[in-house]
Amino acid sequence: MAQSHPCPPKNSWKSKMNQAKLHRLVSDQFKEKDSNALFDLRLTTNLSLIQHLFFSLYAEEEHSEAFKKLLNQLPKLFATRPDALKKQDVQRLKDGNWYQSEKIMGMQLYVEHFNKDLKGLQQKITYLKELGINFVHMMPITTRPKGESDGGYAVNSYHEVDKKYGTKEDLLELTSEFRKQGIFLMLDFVVNHTSNEFSWAKKAMKGDKKYQGYYYTFEDDTIPKEYEKTLPEVFPETSPGNFTHIPEMNKWVMTVFNTYQWDLNYNNPEVFMEMLANLVKLVNMGVDVVRFDALAFLWKKIGTISQNLPEAHNLIALFRMCLQVVAPGVVLLAEAIVAPTDIIKYFGEDQKEGNECEIAYNASLMALLWNSIATKKTQLLYKSWAHVPPKPKDCTWINYIRCHDDIGLGYENNLLYELGLNPEMHRKFLLDYYCQRLDWSPATGQVFMYNPKTGDGRITGSAASLLGLEKGLAQNDPEMIEGSIAKIIMLHGITFAFGGIPLIYAGDEIGTLNDYSYLKDKSKKNDSRWLNRPMQDWDMIAKLDDEKRPQAKIFHALQKLIRIRKENPVFADCNDVQLYHTGNDHILVFERSNSKKEGLLVICNFDENPQVIETSWVKKLGYFAQGDPKDLVSNKKIEINSGLLEVLPYQMFWLQRA
Ligand code: GLC
């Protein structure tokens, strides 16, 4: 079990005690051991919050019976939690925030692309361990429509394992093995929508009014047209608009993502309660972290973009507060790929501070890193990060460079203007740079979902291909190959050091290139995100001893960085990231320092030429106090004779203050 490095008190973060901490305090006070009594204590502790959140969404006059039903439901749900997990919950509460530990290292993978199925994945635990992985995000494994299913994000069920992955028993065996081996498991909870084949949708289509009320259904398109006035489009190329006419019931239904993904109507408290039961069933299979998919979209309102609405936050906190009573060892991840100032709100604000999601994707850092690679400059990263408010102390990031989705260019326009850039032209430059419209660019990505109405587009492609490895290999260009390897290592290294859970996208640890095979598959060819959903290359992995291969260089470098991270508590997330300006626009410097004594200074060069930085301020920070500082990456002392530090192209230093 990964123990978190204890963080000293800080003034720079938000320091309100969240409910989880309160639970620990209360159970210590009462020295309660019995799990039912502990459940009662948790319910009592959370009750007024649950009540407040529930009635903020569902008017008390109309829904007091529904509230009683919810209170009745909670003990029943708790009774379904397996004993082993109840024990683990209590232990987790005692241990504290494991997810902020320096010992955690994650990987995201498609089970069927990794090693066929759940059993196959279990056989590869040794590989995960060899690299240092102890946190796994498995992409959706539940039943879904045949053909197009948005990679399983159109769910036919929330807990039935799709045959192609194996059986429920295989899943239980895997989760129990993960527990034994200290590997945390994250699974998706597709909370915003079901597929059109989900049992509720099928009943709705047959005319069942109750289930039509589980979705946003409309007699005609009058109200949909009102919504459309302000709703953006998520998949404008393949699924324009946000509503679909369903001939079977002669009604319109809201389908914000694909036409076969029906948005759930949380105005109906029954939907919330049924989904809570589905959530508990899912976590009872041994899930440690629940990825709340597309949670920004949970509440809809005419006249708004229906994202990030206050009601969505209350709903998420309500899920959180109820789940905490039933399964307090489970934490939530916010999948909110929205503006930086909006992402942070999913940790909870005001009364909800620290009580919504414990973890959120650091999509802002991810997008800014890609901007820095293309521009070779870091000013936008500095400017944008300065605008991100501090997060609550019990919350953390998932830091990553690539995932199964596209890269959105959601930079803040005012900051681009401040840098003298025209936002529209800058986004066009980034699309051109990454999507093969500039001869000199090493990237071989593709445009995803270009919207001619708005001129917006996103980028897809594997990390290695976007960073030049594909082109370098094709052109047999050693300089381009070495450059891409250095970039892959540096970007990952930043995510390992930034504070939070680093998440490697399976295949990136060996520089996997774009996979063009999706073009031959009818159900995939219209969704270019499949370009970056490759098969794990076990033949290549068998050859990693050959140190000359680019893949081996990447693998061994990342493996080493992971080992260094795990050995040094300074990497634990204590909300202590501090960016430093150096006066050189190609350089990124940040410090991690959870105490006066321990410190880590990360210095990176985003330029293709060597750069220098002046170092007197590094001395002032105490990095030369006991002689020259040590660079953990090269395991060497660095010498600065002239007062200038040279940073080679795409080099990363991890300087240690001991
Ligand atoms: C999330 C997933 C994405 C999916 C969408 C709809 O954003 O990451 O792959 O298409 O939700 O479920």
CSV table of N, CA, C and O and ligand atoms in Angstrom, one decimal, residues 150 153 193 235 257 261 291 293-294 335 404-405 529, ligand 1:
chain,number,residue,atom,x,y,z
A,150,ASP,N,-18.6,4.5,-29.4
A,150,ASP,CA,-17.8,5.5,-28.8
A,150,ASP,C,-16.7,4.8,-27.9
A,150,ASP,O,-16.5,5.3,-26.8
A,153,TYR,N,-18.1,4.0,-24.6
A,153,TYR,CA,-18.7,5.1,-23.8
A,153,TYR,C,-20.2,5.2,-24.1
A,153,TYR,O,-20.8,6.1,-23.6
A,193,HIS,N,-24.7,9.8,-19.8
A,193,HIS,CA,-25.6,9.3,-20.9
A,193,HIS,C,-25.5,7.7,-20.9
A,193,HIS,O,-24.6,7.2,-20.4
A,235,PHE,N,-19.3,16.7,-31.4
A,235,PHE,CA,-18.8,16.0,-32.5
A,235,PHE,C,-19.4,16.6,-33.8
A,235,PHE,O,-20.3,15.9,-34.4
A,257,PHE,N,-23.6,14.0,-27.3
A,257,PHE,CA,-22.4,13.4,-27.9
A,257,PHE,C,-22.8,12.7,-29.2
A,257,PHE,O,-23.1,13.4,-30.2
A,261,GLN,N,-26.1,8.1,-28.1
A,261,GLN,CA,-25.8,8.3,-26.6
A,261,GLN,C,-26.9,9.3,-26.1
A,261,GLN,O,-26.8,10.5,-26.4
A,291,ARG,N,-13.9,7.1,-12.6
A,291,ARG,CA,-13.7,8.2,-13.5
A,291,ARG,C,-15.1,8.7,-13.9
A,291,ARG,O,-15.8,8.0,-14.6
A,293,ASP,N,-17.2,10.3,-16.1
A,293,ASP,CA,-17.1,10.7,-17.5
A,293,ASP,C,-18.0,11.9,-17.8
A,293,ASP,O,-19.1,11.9,-17.5
A,294,ALA,N,-17.4,12.8,-18.6
A,294,ALA,CA,-18.1,13.9,-19.1
A,294,ALA,C,-19.0,14.6,-18.1
A,294,ALA,O,-20.2,15.0,-18.4
A,335,GLU,N,-13.6,14.0,-15.0
A,335,GLU,CA,-13.2,14.1,-16.4
A,335,GLU,C,-13.8,15.4,-17.0
A,335,GLU,O,-14.9,15.3,-17.7
A,404,HIS,N,-6.8,8.7,-24.8
A,404,HIS,CA,-7.5,8.1,-25.9
A,404,HIS,C,-8.2,9.2,-26.7
A,404,HIS,O,-8.8,8.9,-27.8
A,405,ASP,N,-8.3,10.4,-26.1
A,405,ASP,CA,-9.1,11.5,-26.8
A,405,ASP,C,-8.2,12.4,-27.6
A,405,ASP,O,-7.0,12.2,-27.6
A,529,ARG,N,-9.9,9.6,-33.5
A,529,ARG,CA,-9.2,9.4,-32.2
A,529,ARG,C,-8.6,8.0,-32.2
A,529,ARG,O,-7.7,7.7,-31.4
B,1,GLC,C1,-15.4,11.4,-22.5
B,1,GLC,C2,-14.5,10.3,-23.0
B,1,GLC,C3,-14.7,10.3,-24.5
B,1,GLC,C4,-16.1,10.1,-24.9
B,1,GLC,C5,-17.0,11.1,-24.1
B,1,GLC,C6,-18.5,10.7,-24.2
B,1,GLC,O1,-15.0,12.6,-22.9
B,1,GLC,O2,-13.2,10.5,-22.7
B,1,GLC,O3,-13.9,9.3,-25.1
B,1,GLC,O4,-16.3,10.2,-26.2
B,1,GLC,O5,-16.7,11.1,-22.8
B,1,GLC,O6,-18.8,9.6,-23.3
